[in-house]
Coordinates of C-alpha atoms in Angstrom, one line a residue:
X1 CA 70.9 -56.6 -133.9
X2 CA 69.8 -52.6 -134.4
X3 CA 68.1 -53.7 -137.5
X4 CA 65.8 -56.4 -135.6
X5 CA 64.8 -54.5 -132.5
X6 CA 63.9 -51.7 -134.6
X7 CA 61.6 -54.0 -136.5
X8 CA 60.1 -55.6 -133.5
X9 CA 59.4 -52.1 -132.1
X10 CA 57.8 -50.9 -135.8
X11 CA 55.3 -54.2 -135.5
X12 CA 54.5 -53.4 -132.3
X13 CA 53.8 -50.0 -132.5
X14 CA 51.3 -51.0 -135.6
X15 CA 49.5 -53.6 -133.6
X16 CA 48.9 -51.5 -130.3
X17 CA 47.8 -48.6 -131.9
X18 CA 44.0 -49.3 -132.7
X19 CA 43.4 -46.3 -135.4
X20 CA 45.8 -47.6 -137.9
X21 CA 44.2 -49.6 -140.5
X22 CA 40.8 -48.0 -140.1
X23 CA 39.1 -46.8 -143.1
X24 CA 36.7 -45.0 -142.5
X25 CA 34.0 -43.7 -139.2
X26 CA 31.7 -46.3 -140.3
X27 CA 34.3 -48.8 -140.1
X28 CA 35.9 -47.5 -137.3
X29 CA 32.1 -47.6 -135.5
X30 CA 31.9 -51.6 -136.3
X31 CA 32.6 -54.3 -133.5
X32 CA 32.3 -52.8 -130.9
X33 CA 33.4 -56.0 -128.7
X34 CA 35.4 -57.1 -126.8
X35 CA 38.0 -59.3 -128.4
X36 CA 39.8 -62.1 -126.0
X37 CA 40.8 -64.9 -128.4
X38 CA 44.3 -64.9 -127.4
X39 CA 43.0 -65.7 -123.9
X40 CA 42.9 -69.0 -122.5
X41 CA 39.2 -67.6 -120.6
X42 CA 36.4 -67.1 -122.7
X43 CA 34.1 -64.6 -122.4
X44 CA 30.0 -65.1 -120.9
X45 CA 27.0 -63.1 -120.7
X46 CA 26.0 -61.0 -117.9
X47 CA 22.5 -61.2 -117.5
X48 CA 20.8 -58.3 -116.2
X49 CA 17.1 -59.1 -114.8
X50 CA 13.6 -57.8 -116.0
X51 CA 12.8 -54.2 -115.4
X52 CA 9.3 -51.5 -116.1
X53 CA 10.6 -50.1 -118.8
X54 CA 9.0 -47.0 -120.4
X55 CA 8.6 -46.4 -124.2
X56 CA 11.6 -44.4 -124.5
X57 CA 13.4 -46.5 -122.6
X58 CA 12.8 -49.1 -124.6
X59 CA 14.0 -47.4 -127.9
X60 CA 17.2 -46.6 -125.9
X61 CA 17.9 -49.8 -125.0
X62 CA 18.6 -50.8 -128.9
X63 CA 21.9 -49.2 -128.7
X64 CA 23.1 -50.6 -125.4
X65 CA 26.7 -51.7 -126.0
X66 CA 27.0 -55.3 -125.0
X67 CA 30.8 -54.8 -124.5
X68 CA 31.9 -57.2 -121.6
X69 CA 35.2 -58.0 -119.4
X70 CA 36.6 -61.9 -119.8
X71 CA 35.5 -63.8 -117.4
X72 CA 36.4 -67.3 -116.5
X73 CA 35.8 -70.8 -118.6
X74 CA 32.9 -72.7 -117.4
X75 CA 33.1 -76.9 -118.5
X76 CA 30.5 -77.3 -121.1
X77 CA 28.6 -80.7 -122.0
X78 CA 30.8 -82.1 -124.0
X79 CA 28.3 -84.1 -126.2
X80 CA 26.0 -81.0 -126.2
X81 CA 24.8 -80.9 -130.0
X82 CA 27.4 -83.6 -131.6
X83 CA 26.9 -86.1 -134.0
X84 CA 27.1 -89.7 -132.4
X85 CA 29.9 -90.0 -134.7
X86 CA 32.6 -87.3 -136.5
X87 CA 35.5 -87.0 -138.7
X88 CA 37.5 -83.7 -138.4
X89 CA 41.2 -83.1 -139.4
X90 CA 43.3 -80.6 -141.5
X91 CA 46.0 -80.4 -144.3
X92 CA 49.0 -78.1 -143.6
X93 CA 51.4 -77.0 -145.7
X94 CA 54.6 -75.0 -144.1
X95 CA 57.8 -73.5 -145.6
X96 CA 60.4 -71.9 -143.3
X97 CA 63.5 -69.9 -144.9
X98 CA 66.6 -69.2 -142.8
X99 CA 68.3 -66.0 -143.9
X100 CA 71.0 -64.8 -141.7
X101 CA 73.0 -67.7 -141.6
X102 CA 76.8 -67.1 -143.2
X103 CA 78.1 -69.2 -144.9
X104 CA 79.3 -72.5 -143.2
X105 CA 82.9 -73.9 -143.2
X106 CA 83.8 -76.8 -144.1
X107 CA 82.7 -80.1 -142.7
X108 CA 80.0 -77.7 -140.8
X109 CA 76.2 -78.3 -141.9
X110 CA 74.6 -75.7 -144.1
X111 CA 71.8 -74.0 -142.8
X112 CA 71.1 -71.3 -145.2
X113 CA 67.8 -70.6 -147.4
X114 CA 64.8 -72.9 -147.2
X115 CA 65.4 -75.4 -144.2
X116 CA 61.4 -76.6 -144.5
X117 CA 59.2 -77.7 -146.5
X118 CA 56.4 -80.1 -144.0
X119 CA 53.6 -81.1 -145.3
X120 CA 51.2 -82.9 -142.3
X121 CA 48.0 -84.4 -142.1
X122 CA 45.6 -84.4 -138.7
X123 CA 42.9 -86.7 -138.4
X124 CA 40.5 -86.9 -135.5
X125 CA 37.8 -89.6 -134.9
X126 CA 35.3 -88.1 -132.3
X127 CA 32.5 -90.5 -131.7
X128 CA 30.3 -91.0 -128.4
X129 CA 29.5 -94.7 -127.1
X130 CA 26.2 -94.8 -125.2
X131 CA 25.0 -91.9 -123.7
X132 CA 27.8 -90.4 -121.5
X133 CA 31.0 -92.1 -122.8
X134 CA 32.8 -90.7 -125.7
X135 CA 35.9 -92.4 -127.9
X136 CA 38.2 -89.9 -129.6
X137 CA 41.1 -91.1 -131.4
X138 CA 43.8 -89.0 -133.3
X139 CA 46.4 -88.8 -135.5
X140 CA 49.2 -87.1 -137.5
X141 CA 51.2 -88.0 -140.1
X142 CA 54.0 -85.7 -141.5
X143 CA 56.6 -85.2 -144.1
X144 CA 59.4 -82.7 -144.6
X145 CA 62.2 -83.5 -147.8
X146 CA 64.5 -81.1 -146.5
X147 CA 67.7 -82.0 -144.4
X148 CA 70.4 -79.9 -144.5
X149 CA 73.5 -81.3 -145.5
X150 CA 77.7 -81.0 -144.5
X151 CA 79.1 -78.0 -146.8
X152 CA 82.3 -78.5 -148.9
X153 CA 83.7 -76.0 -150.6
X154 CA 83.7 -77.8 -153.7
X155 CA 80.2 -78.2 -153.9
X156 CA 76.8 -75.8 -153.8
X157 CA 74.6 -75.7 -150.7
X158 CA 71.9 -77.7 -150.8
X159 CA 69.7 -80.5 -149.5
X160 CA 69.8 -84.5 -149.8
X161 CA 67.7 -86.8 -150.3
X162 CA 66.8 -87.5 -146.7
X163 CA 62.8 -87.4 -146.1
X164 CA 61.9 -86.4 -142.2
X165 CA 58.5 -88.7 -141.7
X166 CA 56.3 -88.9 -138.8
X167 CA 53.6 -91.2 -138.1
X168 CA 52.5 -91.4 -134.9
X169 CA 49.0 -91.4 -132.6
X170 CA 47.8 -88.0 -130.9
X171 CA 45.6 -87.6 -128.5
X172 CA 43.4 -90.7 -128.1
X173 CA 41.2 -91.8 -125.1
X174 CA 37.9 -93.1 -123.6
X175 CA 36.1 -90.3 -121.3
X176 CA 32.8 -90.5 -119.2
X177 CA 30.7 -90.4 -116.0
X178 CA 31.5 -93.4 -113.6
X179 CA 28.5 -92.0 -111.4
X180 CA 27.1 -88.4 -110.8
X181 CA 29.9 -86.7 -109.7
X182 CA 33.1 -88.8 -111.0
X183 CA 34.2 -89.0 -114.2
X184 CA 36.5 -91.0 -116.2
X185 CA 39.6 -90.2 -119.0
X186 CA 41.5 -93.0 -119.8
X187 CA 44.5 -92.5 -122.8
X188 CA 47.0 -89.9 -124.4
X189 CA 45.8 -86.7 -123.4
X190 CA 46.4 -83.5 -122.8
X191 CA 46.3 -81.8 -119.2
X192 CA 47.5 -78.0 -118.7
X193 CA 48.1 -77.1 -115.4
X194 CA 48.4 -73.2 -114.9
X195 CA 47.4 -70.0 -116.4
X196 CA 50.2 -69.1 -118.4
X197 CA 50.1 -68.8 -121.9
X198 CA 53.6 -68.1 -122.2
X199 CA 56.1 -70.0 -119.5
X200 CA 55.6 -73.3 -118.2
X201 CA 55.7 -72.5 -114.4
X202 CA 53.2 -75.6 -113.3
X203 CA 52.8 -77.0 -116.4
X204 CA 54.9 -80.3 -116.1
X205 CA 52.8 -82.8 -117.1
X206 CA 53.0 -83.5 -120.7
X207 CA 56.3 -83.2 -122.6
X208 CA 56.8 -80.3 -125.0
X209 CA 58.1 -79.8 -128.8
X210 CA 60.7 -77.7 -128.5
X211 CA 62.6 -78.4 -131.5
X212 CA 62.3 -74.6 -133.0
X213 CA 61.8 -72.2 -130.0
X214 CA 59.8 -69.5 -130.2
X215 CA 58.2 -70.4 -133.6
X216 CA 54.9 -71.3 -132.3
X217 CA 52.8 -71.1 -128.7
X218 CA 53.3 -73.4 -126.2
X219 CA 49.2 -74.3 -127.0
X220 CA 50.5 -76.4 -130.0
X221 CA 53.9 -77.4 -128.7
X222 CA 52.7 -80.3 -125.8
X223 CA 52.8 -83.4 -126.9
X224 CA 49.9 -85.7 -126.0
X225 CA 50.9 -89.3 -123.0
X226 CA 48.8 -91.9 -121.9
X227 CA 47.1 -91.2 -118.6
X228 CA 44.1 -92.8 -116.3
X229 CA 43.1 -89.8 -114.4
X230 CA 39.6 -89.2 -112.4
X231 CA 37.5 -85.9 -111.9
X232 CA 35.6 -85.5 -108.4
X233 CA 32.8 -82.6 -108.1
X234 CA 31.8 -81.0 -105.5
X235 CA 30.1 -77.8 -105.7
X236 CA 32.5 -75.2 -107.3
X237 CA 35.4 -77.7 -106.3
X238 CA 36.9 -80.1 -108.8
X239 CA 39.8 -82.6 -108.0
X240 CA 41.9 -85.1 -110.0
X241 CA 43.8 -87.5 -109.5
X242 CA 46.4 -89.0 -112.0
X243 CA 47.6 -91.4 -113.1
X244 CA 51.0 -91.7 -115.8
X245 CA 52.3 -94.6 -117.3
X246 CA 53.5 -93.9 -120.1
X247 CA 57.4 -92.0 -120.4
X248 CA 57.8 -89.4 -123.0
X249 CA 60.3 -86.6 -123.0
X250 CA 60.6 -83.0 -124.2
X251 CA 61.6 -83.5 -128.1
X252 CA 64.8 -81.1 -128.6
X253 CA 66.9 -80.5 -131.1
X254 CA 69.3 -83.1 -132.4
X255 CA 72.9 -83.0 -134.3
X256 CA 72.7 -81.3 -137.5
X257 CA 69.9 -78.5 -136.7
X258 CA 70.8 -75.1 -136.5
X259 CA 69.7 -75.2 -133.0
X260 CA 71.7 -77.7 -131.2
X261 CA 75.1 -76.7 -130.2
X262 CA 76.2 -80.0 -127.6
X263 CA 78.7 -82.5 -128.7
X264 CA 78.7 -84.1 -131.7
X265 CA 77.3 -87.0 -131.1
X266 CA 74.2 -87.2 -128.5
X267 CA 74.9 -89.8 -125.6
X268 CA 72.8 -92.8 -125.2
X269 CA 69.6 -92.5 -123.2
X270 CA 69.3 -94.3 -119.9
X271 CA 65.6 -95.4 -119.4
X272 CA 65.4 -98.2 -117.8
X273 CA 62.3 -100.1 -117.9
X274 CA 61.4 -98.8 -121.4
X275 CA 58.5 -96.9 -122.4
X276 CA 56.0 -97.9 -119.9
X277 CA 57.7 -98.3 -116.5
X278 CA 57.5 -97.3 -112.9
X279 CA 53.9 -94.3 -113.0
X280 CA 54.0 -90.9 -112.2
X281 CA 51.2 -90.0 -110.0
X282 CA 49.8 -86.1 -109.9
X283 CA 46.7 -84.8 -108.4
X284 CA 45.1 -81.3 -108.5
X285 CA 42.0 -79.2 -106.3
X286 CA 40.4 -76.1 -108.5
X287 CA 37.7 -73.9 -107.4
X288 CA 35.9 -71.7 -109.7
X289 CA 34.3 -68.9 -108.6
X290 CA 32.2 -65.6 -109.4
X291 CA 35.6 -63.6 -110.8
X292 CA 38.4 -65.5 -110.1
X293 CA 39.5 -69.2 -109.4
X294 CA 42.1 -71.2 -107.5
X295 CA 44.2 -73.9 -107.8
X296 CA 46.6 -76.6 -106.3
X297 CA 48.8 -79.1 -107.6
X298 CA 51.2 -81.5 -106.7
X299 CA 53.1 -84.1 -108.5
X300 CA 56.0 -87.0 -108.4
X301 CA 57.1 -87.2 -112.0
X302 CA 60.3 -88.5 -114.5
X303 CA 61.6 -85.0 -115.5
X304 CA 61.1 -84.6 -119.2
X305 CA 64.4 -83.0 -119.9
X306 CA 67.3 -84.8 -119.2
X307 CA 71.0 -84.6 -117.3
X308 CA 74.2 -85.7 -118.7
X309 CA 76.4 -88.2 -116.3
X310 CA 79.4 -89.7 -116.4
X311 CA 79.9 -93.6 -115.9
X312 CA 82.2 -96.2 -116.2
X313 CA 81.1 -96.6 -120.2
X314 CA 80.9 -92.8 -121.3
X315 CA 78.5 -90.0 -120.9
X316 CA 74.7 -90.7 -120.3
X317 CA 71.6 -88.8 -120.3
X318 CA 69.6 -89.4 -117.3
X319 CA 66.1 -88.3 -116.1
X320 CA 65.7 -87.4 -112.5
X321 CA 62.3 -88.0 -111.1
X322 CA 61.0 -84.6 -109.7
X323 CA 58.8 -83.4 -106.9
X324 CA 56.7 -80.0 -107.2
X325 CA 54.6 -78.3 -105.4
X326 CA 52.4 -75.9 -106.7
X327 CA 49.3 -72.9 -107.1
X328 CA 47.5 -70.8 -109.5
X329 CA 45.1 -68.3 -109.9
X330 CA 43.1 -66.2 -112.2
X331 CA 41.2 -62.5 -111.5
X332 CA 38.8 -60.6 -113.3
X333 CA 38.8 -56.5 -112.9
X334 CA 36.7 -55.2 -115.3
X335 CA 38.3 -55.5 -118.4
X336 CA 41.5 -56.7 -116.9
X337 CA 42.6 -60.6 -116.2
X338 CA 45.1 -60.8 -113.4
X339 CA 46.9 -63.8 -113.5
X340 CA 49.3 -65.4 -110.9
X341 CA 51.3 -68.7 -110.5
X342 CA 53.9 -70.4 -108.1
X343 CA 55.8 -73.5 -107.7
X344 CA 58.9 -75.5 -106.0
X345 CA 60.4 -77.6 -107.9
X346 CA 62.6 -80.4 -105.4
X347 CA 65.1 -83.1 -106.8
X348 CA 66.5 -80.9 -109.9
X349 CA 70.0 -82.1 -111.0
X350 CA 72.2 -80.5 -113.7
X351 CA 74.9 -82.2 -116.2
X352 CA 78.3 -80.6 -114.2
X353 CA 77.3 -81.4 -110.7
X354 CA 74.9 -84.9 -111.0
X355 CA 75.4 -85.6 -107.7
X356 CA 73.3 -83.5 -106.2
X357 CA 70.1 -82.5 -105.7
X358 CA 68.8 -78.7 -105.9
X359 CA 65.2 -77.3 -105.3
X360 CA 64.2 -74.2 -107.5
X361 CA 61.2 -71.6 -106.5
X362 CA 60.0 -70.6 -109.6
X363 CA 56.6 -67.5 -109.3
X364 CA 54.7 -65.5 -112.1
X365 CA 52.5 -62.7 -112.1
X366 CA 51.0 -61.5 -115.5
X367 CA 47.9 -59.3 -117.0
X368 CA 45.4 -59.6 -119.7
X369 CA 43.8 -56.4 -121.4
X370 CA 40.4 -56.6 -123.2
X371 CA 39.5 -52.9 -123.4
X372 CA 40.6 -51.6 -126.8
X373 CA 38.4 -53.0 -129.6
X374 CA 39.8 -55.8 -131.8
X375 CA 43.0 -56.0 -129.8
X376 CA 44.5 -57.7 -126.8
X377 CA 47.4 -57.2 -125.0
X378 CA 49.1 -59.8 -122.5
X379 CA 51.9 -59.5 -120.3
X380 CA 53.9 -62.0 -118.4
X381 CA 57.2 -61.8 -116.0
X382 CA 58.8 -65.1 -114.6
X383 CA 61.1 -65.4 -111.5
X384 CA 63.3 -68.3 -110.6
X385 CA 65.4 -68.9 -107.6
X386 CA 67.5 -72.1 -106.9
X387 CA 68.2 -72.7 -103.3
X388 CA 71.9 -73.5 -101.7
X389 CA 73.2 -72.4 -105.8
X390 CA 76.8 -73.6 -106.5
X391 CA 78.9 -71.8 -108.7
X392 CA 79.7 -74.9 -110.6
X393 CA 75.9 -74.8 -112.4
X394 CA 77.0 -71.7 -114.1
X395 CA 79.3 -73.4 -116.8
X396 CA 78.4 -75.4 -119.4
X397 CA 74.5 -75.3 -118.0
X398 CA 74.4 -71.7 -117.9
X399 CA 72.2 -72.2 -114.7
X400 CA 71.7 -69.2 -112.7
X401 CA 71.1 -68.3 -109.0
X402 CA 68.3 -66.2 -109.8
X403 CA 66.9 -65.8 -113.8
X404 CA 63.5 -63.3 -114.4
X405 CA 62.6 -63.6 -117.6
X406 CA 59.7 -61.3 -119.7
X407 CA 56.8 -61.8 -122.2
X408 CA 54.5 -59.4 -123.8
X409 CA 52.1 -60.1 -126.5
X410 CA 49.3 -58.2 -128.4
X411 CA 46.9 -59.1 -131.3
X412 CA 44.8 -57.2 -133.3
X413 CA 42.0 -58.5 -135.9
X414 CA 40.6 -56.7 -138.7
X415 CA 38.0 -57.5 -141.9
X416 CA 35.5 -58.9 -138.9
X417 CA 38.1 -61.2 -137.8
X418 CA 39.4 -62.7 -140.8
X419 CA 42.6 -60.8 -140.8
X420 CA 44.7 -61.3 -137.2
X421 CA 47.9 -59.3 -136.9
X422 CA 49.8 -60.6 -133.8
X423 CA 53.3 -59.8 -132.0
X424 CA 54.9 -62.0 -129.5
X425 CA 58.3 -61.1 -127.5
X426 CA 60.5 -62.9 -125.2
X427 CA 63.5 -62.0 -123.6
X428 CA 65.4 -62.8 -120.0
X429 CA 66.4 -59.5 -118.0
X430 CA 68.3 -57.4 -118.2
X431 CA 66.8 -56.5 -121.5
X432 CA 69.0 -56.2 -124.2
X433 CA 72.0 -57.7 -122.5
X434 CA 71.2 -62.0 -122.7
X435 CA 69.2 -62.3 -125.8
X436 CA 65.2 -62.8 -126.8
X437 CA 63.5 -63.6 -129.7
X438 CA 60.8 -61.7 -131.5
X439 CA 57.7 -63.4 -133.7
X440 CA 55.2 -61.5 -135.9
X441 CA 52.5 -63.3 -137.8
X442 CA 49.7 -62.1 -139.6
X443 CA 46.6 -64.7 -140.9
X444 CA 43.8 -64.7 -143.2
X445 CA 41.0 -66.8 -143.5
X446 CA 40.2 -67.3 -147.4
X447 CA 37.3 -68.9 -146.4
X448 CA 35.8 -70.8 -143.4
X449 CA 37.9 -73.8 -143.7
X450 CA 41.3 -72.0 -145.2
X451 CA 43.7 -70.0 -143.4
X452 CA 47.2 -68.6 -145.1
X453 CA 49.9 -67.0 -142.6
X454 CA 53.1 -65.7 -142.7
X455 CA 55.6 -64.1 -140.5
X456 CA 59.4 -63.8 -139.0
X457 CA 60.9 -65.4 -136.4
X458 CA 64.0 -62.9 -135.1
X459 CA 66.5 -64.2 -132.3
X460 CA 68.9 -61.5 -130.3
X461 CA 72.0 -62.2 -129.4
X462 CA 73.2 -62.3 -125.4
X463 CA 74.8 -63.7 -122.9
X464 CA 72.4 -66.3 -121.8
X465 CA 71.6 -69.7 -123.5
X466 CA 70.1 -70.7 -125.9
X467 CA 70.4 -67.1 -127.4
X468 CA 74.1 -66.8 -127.4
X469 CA 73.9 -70.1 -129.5
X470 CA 71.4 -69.8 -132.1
X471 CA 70.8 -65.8 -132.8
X472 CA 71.8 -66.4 -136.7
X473 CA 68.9 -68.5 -136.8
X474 CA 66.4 -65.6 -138.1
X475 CA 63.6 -66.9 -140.4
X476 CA 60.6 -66.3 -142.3
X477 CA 57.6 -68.8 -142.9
X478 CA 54.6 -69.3 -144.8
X479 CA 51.7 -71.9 -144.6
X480 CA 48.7 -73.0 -145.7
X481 CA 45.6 -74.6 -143.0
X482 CA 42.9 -76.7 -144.5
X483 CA 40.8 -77.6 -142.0
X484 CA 37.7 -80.7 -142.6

């Protein structure tokens, strides 16, 4: 555990210290901009109006930096400069090694060396209908050969013959104007409530992949539902109102990965009504303003993680359908993003004590940094408290009367961008004591349409779950992005 803190703390100090990897003044002297790609926000232009300038003035004006703070995302036209019709996708290639695993005993699944091999295909069928209404339809199909299999001591570790497919539809709806200041999305989508780029706080509306924690950003873990939701406009105001029939649920890991650690054998799911049933409904209000924005949600949806409870037949893995109330805002101070989030969470219920309900207070307070050149740093700190606690969620949940938890990130890009360097952390307080994970990646674009990366994925072990569980489950991976 020495051994991976003390590489988490080496990566780091490379990554925030913005003269390593500098050649040379000349090099040192390029790009001077501000970098916020890690950023949800995306920078815009201050414009600075007409002055008498004299000649000299003039001359000096050619080496005015044109260094700015983030600031907050605007909506753009979204059929601005498109084709009427266009096919995008990409090819990606991914092999994950595991390499602190020991060796398993008998009857146990073996978990060591190359655990993935997933090769998957996106396709995504953009095309506009009219003059305001746009069709996109998406796609994925994946493969990955490699199950691990049940170790005898007779035999070597290895992998079957087992092939992992997936074939499934992505995000895919209609969207457009119903008049001049509604519009219309109608299919699986995507809809992120919060600021967070880290912990899902308000963020409840779309499922998540969480079947290897930690090895990629929540950005590419939520998984896409079906959705009818409208967008009203009024001045710097927008409000929704949605719309969920569709039920999907968090995907987590299942018997046989190195991550799951319930009983042998998952319980049967109770959903009654199947996969379209009984709607969620959810409706927001967001105002964007000159340096900061505001917003308010609220929501009566089918939790997407379940509870286990005991019947007459056996165990059973029920979803409890969930109230929460919620805010969040963003700030810019020069080159500082101050971001801020809040939510109560009502109707929660846990495996050992099903019978009741609980409410949860979850708040967040985190901070973006754009003023070194090529680099951004991001920090994020997560409180939870659950009201009228019983001792009884403690064991097997592992639920806890009060839970903070800690994220820190920073990225740094060299080569004009092609070459990103970045460092993500995790870990529940006190530090040290119940676990965390560490991730460091570094990518390279080959070209405009190929990216290779590589990195590790490190857990620490602790007290807390899922860390007491799975911190033998250290890896490395490499892939390969074609993007069309």
């Amino acid at each position: 555990m020495i051994r991976k803190w003390g590489l988490a703390v080496l990566v780091f100090g490379v990554l925030a210290n913005p003269s390593l990897g500098e050649i040379s003044v000349e090099e040192a002297l390029e790009g001077f901009e501000f970098d916020s790609s890690e950023s949800e926000t995306d920078p815009s232009t201050i414009i600075i109006g007409d002055s008498d300038l004299s000649d000299l003035d003039v001359i000096l004006d050619e080496f005015e930096t044109t260094d700015e703070p983030p600031s907050l995302q605007t909506p753009e036209d979204l059929f601005q400069d498109t084709p009427r019709t266009s096919l995008s996708g990409s090819v990606r290639q991914k092999f994950v090694v595991n390499f602190s695993h020991d060796a398993p005993n008998p009857g146990e699944y073996d978990h060591r060396g190359l655990s993935s091999m997933s090769t998957r295909l996106d396709l995504k069928l953009d095309n506009k209908i009219g003059d305001d209404f746009r069709l996109l339809l998406g796609g994925h199909l994946l493969l990955d050969p490699i199950e691990p299999e049940q170790f005898q001591p007779t035999q070597n570790a290895g992998v079957s013959n087992f092939s992992d497919f997936e074939a499934e539809p992505d995000e895919a709806y209609l969207q457009g104007p119903l008049s001049d200041s509604i519009d219309l999305t109608f299919g699986r989508q995507i809809v992120v409530w919060g600021r967070s780029d880290q912990f899902r706080v308000t963020d409840i509306l779309n499922p998540v992949d969480n079947r290897t924690p930690g090895l990629t950003d929540i950005k590419n873990l939520r998984l896409p539902v079906t959705m009818a939701r409208l967008d009203l406009y009024s001045g710097p105001w927008t409000s929704s109102l949605i719309l969920i029939p569709e039920r999907r649920f968090d995907r987590t890991p299942e018997p046989g990965s190195d991550y799951y650690f319930g009983p042998a054998t998952l319980p049967p799911r109770d959903n009654p009504g199947g996969k379209f049933s009984k709607p969620d409904f959810a409706a927001s209000l967001t105002g964007t303003f000159s340096g900061w924005d505001l917003s308010f949600y609220s929501a009566r949806v089918l939790s997407r993680s379940p509870y286990i409870e005991t019947g007459p037949d056996g165990p059973v893995r029920k979803h409890q359908r969930i109230s929460m109330l919620g805010s969040a805002a963003n700030f810019v101070v020069g080159s500082w993003l101050v971001k801020a989030e809040a939510a109560l969470h009502k109707n929660l219920r846990f495996s050992n004590l099903s019978e009741k309900d609980f409410e949860r207070l979850t708040a967040l307070v985190g901070v973006e940094y754009s003023g070194i050149v090529d680099t951004t740093l991001a920090l994020e700190v997560v409180s939870s408290h659950i009201k009228d606690f019983d001792n009884r969620l403690e064991q097997p949940n592992a639920q806890k009367e009060n839970e903070t938890e800690i994220a820190f990130r920073v990225g740094r890009t060299f080569l004009n961008e092609s070459l990103e360097l970045s460092m993500a952390t995790r870990a529940p307080t006190p530090i040290g004591k119940n676990g965390g994970l560490f991730r460091a990646q570094v990518s390279y674009d080959l070209n405009d349409s190929m990216e290779i990366y590589g990195g590790t994925l490190l857990y620490f072990v602790g007290d807390n779950l899922p860390y007491s569980k799975i911190a033998d489950n250290d890896r490395l991976f490499l892939g390969l992005n074609y993007h069309f």
